[in-house]
Short mmCIF file of C-alpha atoms in Angstrom, two decimals:
data_model
loop_
_atom_site.label_atom_id
_atom_site.label_comp_id
_atom_site.label_asym_id
_atom_site.label_seq_id
_atom_site.Cartn_x
_atom_site.Cartn_y
_atom_site.Cartn_z
CA UNK A 19 85.26 -34.19 238.04
CA UNK A 20 86.08 -31.62 240.86
CA UNK A 21 88.84 -29.44 239.75
CA UNK A 22 91.16 -31.08 242.46
CA UNK A 23 91.45 -34.45 240.41
CA UNK A 24 91.87 -32.97 237.60
CA UNK A 25 94.91 -31.56 239.11
CA UNK A 26 95.91 -34.74 240.98
CA UNK A 27 95.84 -36.03 237.19
CA UNK A 28 98.05 -33.55 235.60
CA UNK A 29 100.44 -33.22 238.44
CA UNK A 30 101.29 -36.89 238.14
CA UNK A 31 101.67 -37.06 234.54
CA UNK A 32 104.11 -33.74 235.09
CA UNK A 33 106.01 -35.84 237.56
CA UNK A 34 105.98 -38.94 235.06
CA UNK A 35 106.98 -36.77 232.40
CA UNK A 36 110.07 -35.20 234.24
CA UNK A 37 111.37 -38.34 235.10
CA UNK A 38 111.21 -39.60 231.96
CA UNK A 39 112.86 -36.27 230.31
CA UNK A 40 115.53 -36.79 233.01
CA UNK A 41 116.65 -40.16 232.78
CA UNK A 42 116.42 -40.32 228.89
CA UNK A 43 119.61 -40.96 226.86
CA UNK A 44 118.29 -39.15 224.02
CA UNK A 45 118.48 -35.55 224.34
CA UNK A 46 115.59 -34.49 221.64
CA UNK A 47 113.36 -37.10 223.46
CA UNK A 48 114.33 -35.56 226.68
CA UNK A 49 113.61 -31.53 225.35
CA UNK A 50 109.63 -32.88 224.75
CA UNK A 51 109.24 -34.56 227.68
CA UNK A 52 109.91 -31.29 229.46
CA UNK A 53 106.93 -29.59 226.60
CA UNK A 54 104.90 -32.46 228.47
CA UNK A 55 105.68 -30.54 231.65
CA UNK A 56 105.14 -27.39 230.50
CA UNK A 57 102.24 -27.61 228.43
CA UNK A 58 100.28 -29.82 231.77
CA UNK A 59 101.71 -26.73 233.35
CA UNK A 60 99.74 -24.19 231.15
CA UNK A 61 96.71 -26.59 231.49
CA UNK A 62 96.48 -26.60 235.06
CA UNK A 63 96.36 -22.76 235.08
CA UNK A 64 93.02 -22.77 232.51
CA UNK A 65 91.89 -25.34 235.59
CA UNK A 66 92.67 -23.10 238.24
CA UNK A 67 90.91 -19.88 236.30
CA UNK A 68 93.89 -18.28 235.17
CA UNK A 69 93.71 -17.58 231.71
CA UNK A 70 96.69 -15.20 231.08
CA UNK A 71 99.12 -17.55 232.73
CA UNK A 72 97.85 -20.27 230.46
CA UNK A 73 98.28 -18.25 227.45
CA UNK A 74 101.87 -16.79 228.66
CA UNK A 75 103.13 -20.63 230.01
CA UNK A 76 102.18 -21.72 226.68
CA UNK A 77 103.88 -19.43 224.97
CA UNK A 78 107.08 -19.62 226.92
CA UNK A 79 107.04 -23.44 226.65
CA UNK A 80 106.99 -22.84 222.34
CA UNK A 81 110.03 -20.37 223.09
CA UNK A 82 111.79 -22.34 225.66
CA UNK A 83 111.57 -25.65 223.26
CA UNK A 84 112.56 -23.45 220.32
CA UNK A 85 115.61 -22.65 222.11
CA UNK A 86 116.82 -25.74 223.17
CA UNK A 87 116.42 -27.69 220.05
CA UNK A 88 118.23 -24.85 217.72
CA UNK A 89 120.92 -24.79 220.71
CA UNK A 90 121.43 -28.45 221.41
CA UNK A 91 119.90 -31.00 218.86
CA UNK A 92 122.98 -31.49 216.37
CA UNK A 93 125.75 -31.94 218.58
CA UNK A 94 126.76 -35.88 218.19
CA UNK A 95 127.86 -36.08 221.95
CA UNK A 96 125.58 -38.15 222.95
CA UNK A 97 127.16 -40.85 220.89
CA UNK A 98 130.56 -40.18 221.65
CA UNK A 99 130.42 -40.40 225.49
CA UNK A 100 127.04 -42.50 226.81
CA UNK A 101 126.92 -40.99 230.69
CA UNK A 102 128.08 -43.09 233.01
CA UNK A 103 125.82 -42.01 236.76
CA UNK A 104 127.33 -42.16 240.05
CA UNK A 105 124.49 -45.09 242.11
CA UNK A 106 126.16 -43.88 245.45
CA UNK A 107 125.39 -40.33 244.77
CA UNK A 108 121.92 -41.18 243.37
CA UNK A 109 120.67 -43.70 245.52
CA UNK A 110 121.72 -41.01 248.62
CA UNK A 111 119.93 -37.94 246.88
CA UNK A 112 116.68 -40.25 246.34
CA UNK A 113 116.96 -40.55 250.13
CA UNK A 114 117.59 -37.41 251.54
CA UNK A 115 114.71 -36.01 248.94
CA UNK A 116 112.31 -38.66 249.94
CA UNK A 117 112.44 -37.90 253.46
CA UNK A 118 112.33 -34.08 252.69
CA UNK A 119 108.65 -34.76 251.45
CA UNK A 120 107.60 -37.14 254.03
CA UNK A 121 108.78 -34.11 256.59
CA UNK A 122 107.02 -31.79 254.16
CA UNK A 123 103.68 -33.29 255.09
CA UNK A 124 103.10 -32.10 258.04
CA UNK A 125 104.06 -28.18 256.99
CA UNK A 126 101.43 -28.57 254.43
CA UNK A 127 98.96 -29.84 257.03
CA UNK A 128 99.30 -26.56 258.07
CA UNK A 129 98.49 -24.61 255.56
CA UNK A 130 94.56 -24.03 254.92
CA UNK A 131 92.69 -26.56 252.45
CA UNK A 132 92.83 -26.13 248.28
CA UNK A 133 90.51 -24.00 247.22
CA UNK A 134 91.20 -21.38 250.61
CA UNK A 135 93.02 -18.57 249.52
CA UNK A 136 95.93 -17.86 251.72
CA UNK A 137 96.52 -14.75 250.69
CA UNK A 138 93.94 -11.65 250.98
CA UNK A 139 96.11 -8.41 249.81
CA UNK A 140 94.10 -8.25 247.31
CA UNK A 141 90.53 -7.90 247.75
CA UNK A 142 91.29 -3.67 247.18
CA UNK A 143 91.74 -4.46 243.72
CA UNK A 144 88.72 -6.34 243.20
CA UNK A 145 86.67 -3.53 244.65
CA UNK A 146 88.06 -1.26 243.70
CA UNK A 147 90.39 -2.02 240.15
CA UNK A 148 87.24 -1.09 237.42
CA UNK A 149 86.75 1.98 239.12
CA UNK A 150 90.02 3.38 239.75
CA UNK A 151 91.46 2.04 236.63
CA UNK A 152 88.94 1.24 234.35
CA UNK A 153 90.33 -2.34 233.20
CA UNK A 154 88.02 -5.42 233.08
CA UNK A 155 91.43 -7.86 234.01
CA UNK A 156 91.77 -7.29 237.65
CA UNK A 157 94.98 -9.07 236.51
CA UNK A 158 96.48 -6.60 233.78
CA UNK A 159 95.46 -3.71 235.99
CA UNK A 160 97.53 -5.01 238.29
CA UNK A 161 100.46 -5.71 236.07
CA UNK A 162 99.97 -2.25 234.64
CA UNK A 163 98.54 0.30 236.68
CA UNK A 164 98.78 -0.71 240.17
CA UNK A 165 102.44 -2.69 239.71
CA UNK A 166 103.51 -0.54 236.65
CA UNK A 167 107.20 -0.71 238.19
CA UNK A 168 106.64 -4.21 238.97
CA UNK A 169 106.33 -4.29 235.05
CA UNK A 170 109.68 -1.95 234.19
CA UNK A 171 111.95 -3.84 236.20
CA UNK A 172 111.02 -7.44 234.26
CA UNK A 173 111.54 -5.76 230.93
CA UNK A 174 114.50 -4.36 232.67
CA UNK A 175 115.34 -8.00 233.54
CA UNK A 176 114.89 -9.12 230.11
CA UNK A 177 116.40 -6.86 228.11
CA UNK A 178 119.50 -7.47 230.32
CA UNK A 179 119.13 -11.15 229.71
CA UNK A 180 119.10 -10.69 225.98
CA UNK A 181 122.14 -8.20 226.26
CA UNK A 182 123.76 -11.25 227.81
CA UNK A 183 123.06 -13.50 225.08
CA UNK A 184 124.22 -11.21 222.51
CA UNK A 185 127.65 -10.23 224.41
CA UNK A 186 128.28 -13.76 224.88
CA UNK A 187 127.75 -15.15 221.33
CA UNK A 188 129.62 -11.70 219.94
CA UNK A 189 132.67 -12.53 222.01
CA UNK A 190 132.36 -16.38 220.24
CA UNK A 191 132.40 -15.06 216.77
CA UNK A 192 135.27 -12.57 217.39
CA UNK A 193 137.36 -15.83 218.69
CA UNK A 194 136.41 -18.55 216.21
CA UNK A 195 136.07 -17.29 213.17
CA UNK A 196 137.58 -13.75 212.36
CA UNK A 197 135.42 -13.25 209.26
CA UNK A 198 132.44 -12.92 211.62
CA UNK A 199 128.20 -14.23 211.27
CA UNK A 200 129.45 -17.81 212.16
CA UNK A 201 127.12 -17.30 215.42
CA UNK A 202 123.68 -17.42 212.37
CA UNK A 203 124.90 -20.92 211.58
CA UNK A 204 125.53 -23.08 214.66
CA UNK B 26 96.61 -30.53 250.73
CA UNK B 27 97.42 -33.45 247.86
CA UNK B 28 97.84 -31.22 245.28
CA UNK B 29 100.30 -29.05 247.40
CA UNK B 30 102.34 -32.00 248.39
CA UNK B 31 101.89 -33.27 244.36
CA UNK B 32 103.10 -29.73 243.33
CA UNK B 33 106.38 -29.82 246.20
CA UNK B 34 107.23 -33.42 244.27
CA UNK B 35 107.45 -31.74 241.56
CA UNK B 36 109.61 -29.58 242.91
CA UNK B 37 112.09 -32.01 244.52
CA UNK B 38 112.52 -33.79 241.25
CA UNK B 39 114.25 -30.84 239.48
CA UNK B 40 116.48 -30.53 242.37
CA UNK B 41 116.69 -34.58 241.89
CA UNK B 42 118.03 -33.91 238.50
CA UNK B 43 119.74 -31.01 239.27
CA UNK B 44 121.98 -32.89 242.15
CA UNK B 45 122.63 -35.94 240.33
CA UNK B 46 123.20 -35.19 236.50
CA UNK B 47 126.46 -34.44 235.05
CA UNK B 48 124.61 -33.79 231.90
CA UNK B 49 124.99 -29.85 231.74
CA UNK B 50 121.19 -29.72 229.25
CA UNK B 51 119.49 -32.23 232.15
CA UNK B 52 120.70 -29.35 234.91
CA UNK B 53 118.86 -26.30 232.73
CA UNK B 54 115.87 -28.84 232.06
CA UNK B 55 115.77 -29.66 236.16
CA UNK B 56 115.94 -25.54 236.02
CA UNK B 57 113.02 -25.36 234.45
CA UNK B 58 111.34 -27.84 236.04
CA UNK B 59 111.80 -26.29 239.36
CA UNK B 60 110.84 -22.80 237.90
CA UNK B 61 107.19 -24.74 236.55
CA UNK B 62 106.42 -26.24 240.19
CA UNK B 63 106.52 -22.74 241.99
CA UNK B 64 105.09 -21.00 239.74
CA UNK B 65 102.57 -23.60 239.76
CA UNK B 66 102.44 -23.66 243.73
CA UNK B 67 101.61 -19.68 243.52
CA UNK B 68 98.47 -20.13 241.48
CA UNK B 69 97.49 -23.12 243.55
CA UNK B 70 97.35 -21.22 247.19
CA UNK B 71 95.66 -18.41 244.57
CA UNK B 72 92.88 -20.68 243.54
CA UNK B 73 89.13 -20.46 245.51
CA UNK B 74 86.77 -23.07 245.15
CA UNK B 75 83.87 -22.81 242.80
CA UNK B 76 85.21 -18.51 242.26
CA UNK B 77 85.22 -17.49 238.22
CA UNK B 78 88.63 -15.77 236.82
CA UNK B 79 89.61 -12.53 237.58
CA UNK B 80 87.86 -10.68 234.09
CA UNK B 81 84.89 -8.32 235.44
CA UNK B 82 81.58 -8.65 233.66
CA UNK B 83 78.74 -6.68 232.31
CA UNK B 84 76.04 -7.57 234.73
CA UNK B 85 77.68 -5.32 238.06
CA UNK B 86 80.41 -6.72 240.03
CA UNK B 87 81.32 -9.89 240.84
CA UNK B 88 83.77 -10.37 243.57
CA UNK B 89 83.95 -13.92 243.77
CA UNK B 90 86.76 -14.29 241.94
CA UNK B 91 90.15 -16.24 242.11
CA UNK B 92 93.05 -14.33 243.55
CA UNK B 93 94.44 -12.07 240.89
CA UNK B 94 97.81 -10.57 242.35
CA UNK B 95 99.46 -13.91 242.15
CA UNK B 96 98.35 -14.32 239.18
CA UNK B 97 100.06 -10.66 237.93
CA UNK B 98 103.47 -12.01 239.93
CA UNK B 99 103.89 -14.99 238.29
CA UNK B 100 103.52 -13.76 234.78
CA UNK B 101 106.31 -11.29 235.70
CA UNK B 102 108.12 -14.81 236.54
CA UNK B 103 107.24 -16.68 233.85
CA UNK B 104 108.73 -14.14 231.32
CA UNK B 105 112.13 -13.75 233.50
CA UNK B 106 112.30 -17.67 233.63
CA UNK B 107 112.47 -17.40 229.04
CA UNK B 108 115.38 -14.65 229.93
CA UNK B 109 117.05 -17.24 232.42
CA UNK B 110 116.80 -20.14 229.91
CA UNK B 111 118.53 -18.42 227.12
CA UNK B 112 121.06 -17.01 229.02
CA UNK B 113 122.06 -20.58 230.53
CA UNK B 114 121.62 -21.48 226.85
CA UNK B 115 124.22 -19.76 225.69
CA UNK B 116 126.43 -20.08 228.08
CA UNK B 117 126.34 -23.67 227.85
CA UNK B 118 127.53 -23.25 224.56
CA UNK B 119 129.50 -21.34 224.85
CA UNK B 120 131.47 -23.70 227.21
CA UNK B 121 130.79 -26.49 224.64
CA UNK B 122 132.72 -24.94 222.28
CA UNK B 123 135.27 -24.45 224.68
CA UNK B 124 135.36 -27.95 226.41
CA UNK B 125 133.76 -29.93 223.85
CA UNK B 126 131.42 -31.80 226.12
CA UNK B 127 128.14 -30.90 228.67
CA UNK B 128 129.70 -33.41 231.72
CA UNK B 129 130.06 -30.72 234.43
CA UNK B 130 132.81 -33.54 235.73
CA UNK B 131 135.47 -32.55 232.65
CA UNK B 132 134.72 -28.94 233.06
CA UNK B 133 136.53 -28.08 235.25
CA UNK B 134 139.94 -26.77 234.17
CA UNK B 135 140.72 -24.26 236.92
CA UNK B 136 143.26 -22.38 238.16
CA UNK B 137 141.93 -21.23 241.51
#
């Protein structure tokens, strides 16, 4: 089968999984259904010849599942307060979003067909990457050599996020339990 | 073109969740869905029919590759998304401790 057919199948599966995840009442089932979407993205990356991205997306999905399960499972609030949805708000949102989708079809007609790359910036990297950097993997050559400052910024953002998480959790353990160490048992 | 439209539909499902759900966890999951769709859209743009992955092999220079630049950029984006998710989850935990609920319509004890 051609790649496009596989991708249509995977994308339909992912849309189904995300709708199920948003509509389920049980929060553990929702988190697992989000896992369908993330791993579907990973498989789609494999079909699109993006091997590094498939591995990174797989790891991201596992870490995100661990974080979400660790943080949210065990809080019994869903049993105490069942979720009530606003019918008019939901209907209006669905109608508006469907009209946006219908209008966007004309925009996607203007793009080149699937399989013809839109960007041509990377031609220099592909032709001279091996000579200039010595790396066989062009993606690695770009993120670690040509655009190393981007990677430095990425590490800075990640470090700042970890600092934010630590700061927020630290405040809680100070206010709720003077003995400290409470955030370990959450 | 159908692939692009389906990917955009996935993004719209994320927007739908973020707009209509009242559960804070569902909103965090919706933001995650929007991130997945945006990342996937870039890689869809980068694909070339019949091209191989962007790794050079021994047999000469093979320039028939998929576009490596969006892949490098999305690699950065995925990692940053993990940081965003962790920060959002931490904020949600703090809100739950203060208000004892994840319902965003009840988290409104503001003074301004």
